[in-house]
CSV table of C-alpha atoms in Angstrom, one decimal:
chain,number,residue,atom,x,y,z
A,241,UNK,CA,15.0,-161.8,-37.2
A,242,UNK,CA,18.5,-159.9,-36.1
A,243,UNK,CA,21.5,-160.9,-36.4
A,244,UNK,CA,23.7,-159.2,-34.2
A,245,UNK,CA,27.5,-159.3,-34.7
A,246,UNK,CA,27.6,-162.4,-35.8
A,247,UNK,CA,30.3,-163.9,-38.5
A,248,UNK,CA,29.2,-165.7,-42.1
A,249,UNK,CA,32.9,-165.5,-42.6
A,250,UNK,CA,33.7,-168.1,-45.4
A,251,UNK,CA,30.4,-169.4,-45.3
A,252,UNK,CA,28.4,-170.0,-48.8
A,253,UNK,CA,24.8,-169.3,-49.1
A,254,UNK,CA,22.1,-171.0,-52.0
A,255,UNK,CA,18.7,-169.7,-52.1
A,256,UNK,CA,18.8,-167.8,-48.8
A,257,UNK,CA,16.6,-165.5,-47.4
A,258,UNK,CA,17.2,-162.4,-45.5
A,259,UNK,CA,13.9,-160.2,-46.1
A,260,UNK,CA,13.5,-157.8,-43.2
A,261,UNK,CA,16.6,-158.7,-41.1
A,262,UNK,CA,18.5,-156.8,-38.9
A,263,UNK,CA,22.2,-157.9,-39.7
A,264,UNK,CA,24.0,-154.4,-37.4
A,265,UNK,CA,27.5,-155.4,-37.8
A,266,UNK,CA,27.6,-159.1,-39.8
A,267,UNK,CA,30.9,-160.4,-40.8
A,268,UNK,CA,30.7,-161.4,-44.2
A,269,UNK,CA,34.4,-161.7,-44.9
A,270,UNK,CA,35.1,-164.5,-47.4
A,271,UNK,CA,31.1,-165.3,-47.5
A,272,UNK,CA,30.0,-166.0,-51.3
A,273,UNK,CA,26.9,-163.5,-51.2
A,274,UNK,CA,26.9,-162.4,-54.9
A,275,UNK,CA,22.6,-161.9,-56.0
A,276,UNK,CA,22.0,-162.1,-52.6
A,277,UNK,CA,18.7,-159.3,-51.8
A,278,UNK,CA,19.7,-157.5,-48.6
A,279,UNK,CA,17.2,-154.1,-49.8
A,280,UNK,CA,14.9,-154.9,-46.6
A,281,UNK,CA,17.3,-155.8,-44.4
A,282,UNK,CA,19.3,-153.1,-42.2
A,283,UNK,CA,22.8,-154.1,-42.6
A,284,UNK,CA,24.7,-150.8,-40.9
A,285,UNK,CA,27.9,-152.0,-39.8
A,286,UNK,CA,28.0,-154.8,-42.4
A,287,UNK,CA,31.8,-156.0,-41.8
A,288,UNK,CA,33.3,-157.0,-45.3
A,289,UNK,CA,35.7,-155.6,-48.1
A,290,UNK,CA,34.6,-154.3,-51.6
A,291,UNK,CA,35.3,-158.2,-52.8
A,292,UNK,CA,32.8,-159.3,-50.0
A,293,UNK,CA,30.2,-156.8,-51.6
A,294,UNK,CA,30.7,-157.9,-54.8
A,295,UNK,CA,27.1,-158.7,-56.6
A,296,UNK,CA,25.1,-157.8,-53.4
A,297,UNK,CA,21.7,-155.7,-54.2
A,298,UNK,CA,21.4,-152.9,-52.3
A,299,UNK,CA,19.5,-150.1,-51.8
A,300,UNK,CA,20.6,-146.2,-53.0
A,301,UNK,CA,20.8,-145.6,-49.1
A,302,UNK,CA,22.5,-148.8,-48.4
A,303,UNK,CA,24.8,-148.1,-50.6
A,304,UNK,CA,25.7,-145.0,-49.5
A,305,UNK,CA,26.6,-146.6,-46.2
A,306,UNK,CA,28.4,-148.9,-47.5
A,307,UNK,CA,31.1,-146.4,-49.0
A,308,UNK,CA,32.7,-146.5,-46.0
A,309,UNK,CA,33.8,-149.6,-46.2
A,310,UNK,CA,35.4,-149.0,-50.3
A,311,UNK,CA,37.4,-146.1,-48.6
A,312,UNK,CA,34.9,-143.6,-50.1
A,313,UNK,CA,34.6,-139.9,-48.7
A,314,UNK,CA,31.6,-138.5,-49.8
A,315,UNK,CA,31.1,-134.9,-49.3
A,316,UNK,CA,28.3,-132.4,-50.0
């Protein structure tokens, strides 16, 4: 399934399921997504704040990608 930029902006989620999704630049501003599993998803480009990412489960590689969004600079 793929979810192309598409916005869960302010949307609240209970028991969902997103095993193997493409979600390339989601909006999840404002969604309530804490415990949610996104490891087999691809979510590059996930569109959020570091309150939005509160509680998701993530990948070491995912989160690594997600730095950008927390302001993060990471350098070898």
């Amino acid at each position: 399934m793929t979810f192309n930029s598409v916005s869960f902006e302010n949307s609240k989620f209970s028991k969902v399921d997103f095993t193997t999704v493409n979600m390339r630049h989601v909006d999840i501003s404002k969604a309530m997504v804490k415990g949610i599993d996104f490891t087999s998803s691809d979510i590059e480009g996930l569109i959020g704040d570091i309150r939005d990412l509160h509680g998701i489960i993530v990948t070491p590689m995912q989160a690594l990608s997600l730095s950008r969004i927390l302001g993060i600079v990471i350098k070898e």
